[in-house]
CSV table of C-alpha atoms in Angstrom, one decimal:
chain,number,residue,atom,x,y,z
A,294,UNK,CA,-14.9,-19.6,-28.7
A,295,UNK,CA,-14.1,-16.2,-27.3
A,296,UNK,CA,-13.9,-16.5,-23.6
A,297,UNK,CA,-13.7,-13.7,-21.1
A,298,UNK,CA,-12.0,-14.2,-18.2
A,299,UNK,CA,-13.6,-12.8,-15.1
A,300,UNK,CA,-12.2,-12.5,-11.3
A,301,UNK,CA,-10.8,-10.1,-9.0
A,302,UNK,CA,-8.8,-7.1,-10.3
A,303,UNK,CA,-9.4,-4.6,-7.9
A,304,UNK,CA,-11.2,-6.6,-5.1
A,305,UNK,CA,-9.5,-7.0,-2.0
A,306,UNK,CA,-6.4,-4.9,-2.6
A,307,UNK,CA,-6.9,-1.7,-1.1
A,308,UNK,CA,-5.6,-0.4,-4.2
A,309,UNK,CA,-2.4,-1.7,-3.9
A,310,UNK,CA,-0.6,-2.0,-7.2
A,311,UNK,CA,1.6,-5.2,-6.3
A,312,UNK,CA,-1.9,-6.8,-5.1
A,313,UNK,CA,-3.6,-5.7,-8.2
A,314,UNK,CA,-0.7,-7.2,-10.3
A,315,UNK,CA,-1.0,-10.2,-8.4
A,316,UNK,CA,-4.9,-10.3,-9.5
A,317,UNK,CA,-3.9,-9.6,-13.2
A,318,UNK,CA,-1.4,-12.6,-13.2
A,319,UNK,CA,-4.0,-14.7,-11.8
A,320,UNK,CA,-6.5,-13.9,-14.5
A,321,UNK,CA,-3.8,-14.2,-17.1
A,322,UNK,CA,-2.5,-17.5,-15.6
A,323,UNK,CA,-5.5,-19.2,-17.3
A,324,UNK,CA,-5.4,-17.7,-20.6
A,325,UNK,CA,-2.6,-19.8,-22.3
A,326,UNK,CA,-4.8,-22.9,-21.3
A,327,UNK,CA,-7.7,-21.4,-22.6
A,328,UNK,CA,-5.9,-20.9,-25.8
A,329,UNK,CA,-4.3,-24.3,-25.9
A,330,UNK,CA,-7.9,-25.9,-25.8
A,331,UNK,CA,-8.5,-24.0,-29.2
A,332,UNK,CA,-10.3,-20.7,-28.0
A,333,UNK,CA,-9.3,-17.1,-27.8
A,334,UNK,CA,-9.0,-15.9,-24.4
A,335,UNK,CA,-9.9,-12.0,-23.3
A,336,UNK,CA,-9.4,-10.4,-20.2
A,337,UNK,CA,-11.1,-6.8,-19.7
A,338,UNK,CA,-8.3,-5.1,-18.4
A,339,UNK,CA,-6.4,-6.0,-21.4
A,340,UNK,CA,-8.7,-3.7,-23.5
A,341,UNK,CA,-9.3,-1.4,-20.5
A,342,UNK,CA,-5.9,-0.5,-19.4
A,343,UNK,CA,-4.4,0.8,-22.3
A,344,UNK,CA,-7.8,3.1,-23.0
A,345,UNK,CA,-7.4,4.2,-19.7
A,346,UNK,CA,-3.9,5.2,-20.1
A,347,UNK,CA,-4.8,6.9,-23.7
A,348,UNK,CA,-7.5,8.8,-21.9
A,349,UNK,CA,-5.2,10.2,-19.1
A,350,UNK,CA,-6.4,8.3,-16.1
A,351,UNK,CA,-4.2,9.3,-13.3
A,352,UNK,CA,-5.4,6.5,-10.5
A,353,UNK,CA,-7.6,4.0,-9.8
A,354,UNK,CA,-11.1,4.7,-9.6
A,355,UNK,CA,-10.7,8.1,-11.0
A,356,UNK,CA,-13.6,9.2,-13.5
A,357,UNK,CA,-11.6,8.3,-16.5
A,358,UNK,CA,-11.1,5.1,-15.0
A,359,UNK,CA,-14.9,4.6,-14.1
A,360,UNK,CA,-15.7,5.5,-17.5
A,361,UNK,CA,-13.7,2.6,-19.0
A,362,UNK,CA,-12.9,-0.1,-16.7
A,363,UNK,CA,-16.4,-2.0,-16.4
A,364,UNK,CA,-17.8,-0.6,-19.6
A,365,UNK,CA,-14.9,-1.9,-21.6
A,366,UNK,CA,-15.8,-5.7,-20.1
A,367,UNK,CA,-19.5,-5.2,-20.9
A,368,UNK,CA,-18.8,-4.3,-24.5
A,369,UNK,CA,-16.4,-7.3,-24.9
A,370,UNK,CA,-19.4,-9.7,-23.4
A,371,UNK,CA,-21.4,-8.6,-26.5
A,372,UNK,CA,-19.1,-10.5,-29.0
A,373,UNK,CA,-18.1,-13.5,-26.2
A,374,UNK,CA,-19.3,-17.2,-26.5
A,375,UNK,CA,-18.3,-17.9,-22.5
A,376,UNK,CA,-17.1,-16.5,-19.5
A,377,UNK,CA,-14.8,-18.3,-17.2
A,378,UNK,CA,-15.4,-17.1,-13.8
A,379,UNK,CA,-11.9,-17.8,-11.6
A,380,UNK,CA,-12.2,-17.7,-7.9
A,381,UNK,CA,-12.2,-14.7,-5.5
A,382,UNK,CA,-14.9,-11.9,-4.5
A,383,UNK,CA,-15.2,-9.6,-7.4
A,384,UNK,CA,-18.4,-7.6,-7.7
A,385,UNK,CA,-17.3,-6.6,-11.5
A,386,UNK,CA,-16.7,-10.5,-12.2
A,387,UNK,CA,-20.2,-11.1,-10.6
A,388,UNK,CA,-21.7,-8.2,-12.7
A,389,UNK,CA,-19.9,-10.0,-15.7
A,390,UNK,CA,-21.3,-13.3,-14.8
A,391,UNK,CA,-25.0,-11.7,-14.5
A,392,UNK,CA,-24.9,-10.2,-17.9
A,393,UNK,CA,-23.3,-13.4,-19.4
A,394,UNK,CA,-26.3,-15.3,-18.2
A,395,UNK,CA,-28.8,-12.5,-19.4
A,396,UNK,CA,-26.9,-12.9,-22.9
A,397,UNK,CA,-27.5,-16.8,-22.6
A,398,UNK,CA,-23.5,-17.4,-22.5
A,399,UNK,CA,-21.9,-20.4,-21.0
A,400,UNK,CA,-20.5,-19.8,-17.8
A,401,UNK,CA,-17.7,-22.1,-16.6
A,402,UNK,CA,-16.2,-22.0,-13.2
A,403,UNK,CA,-13.1,-24.2,-13.8
A,404,UNK,CA,-10.7,-24.5,-16.8
A,405,UNK,CA,-11.2,-28.4,-16.6
A,406,UNK,CA,-14.6,-27.9,-17.9
A,407,UNK,CA,-14.0,-26.0,-20.9
A,408,UNK,CA,-14.1,-28.4,-23.9
A,409,UNK,CA,-11.5,-28.7,-26.7
A,410,UNK,CA,-12.8,-26.8,-30.0
A,411,UNK,CA,-13.4,-29.0,-32.7
A,412,UNK,CA,-11.2,-28.8,-35.6
């Protein structure tokens, strides 16, 4: 499965770069376990951050950031099979889950609940 990892990125940080990095680290911490279960993990920021840089975003929340940040995850969801929603308040992650449910994607809340891929 292609599994979107959804959770806080900007939420609760007051745009402090160190706290944002901690949130990204938390998202990335579950990527390897997903991979080791035989799936492909994806995080919206892995796509959005380089695109925002290329597009000339100069600060979190600027027009270019808004153009790319959430739409990137929503486009990724078009290809995903499931979402892993990690802990923490996040309007963006909650929206990802809402969209995923509408699309009939499997929503996981614990890495342990993700089955191993069949070989």
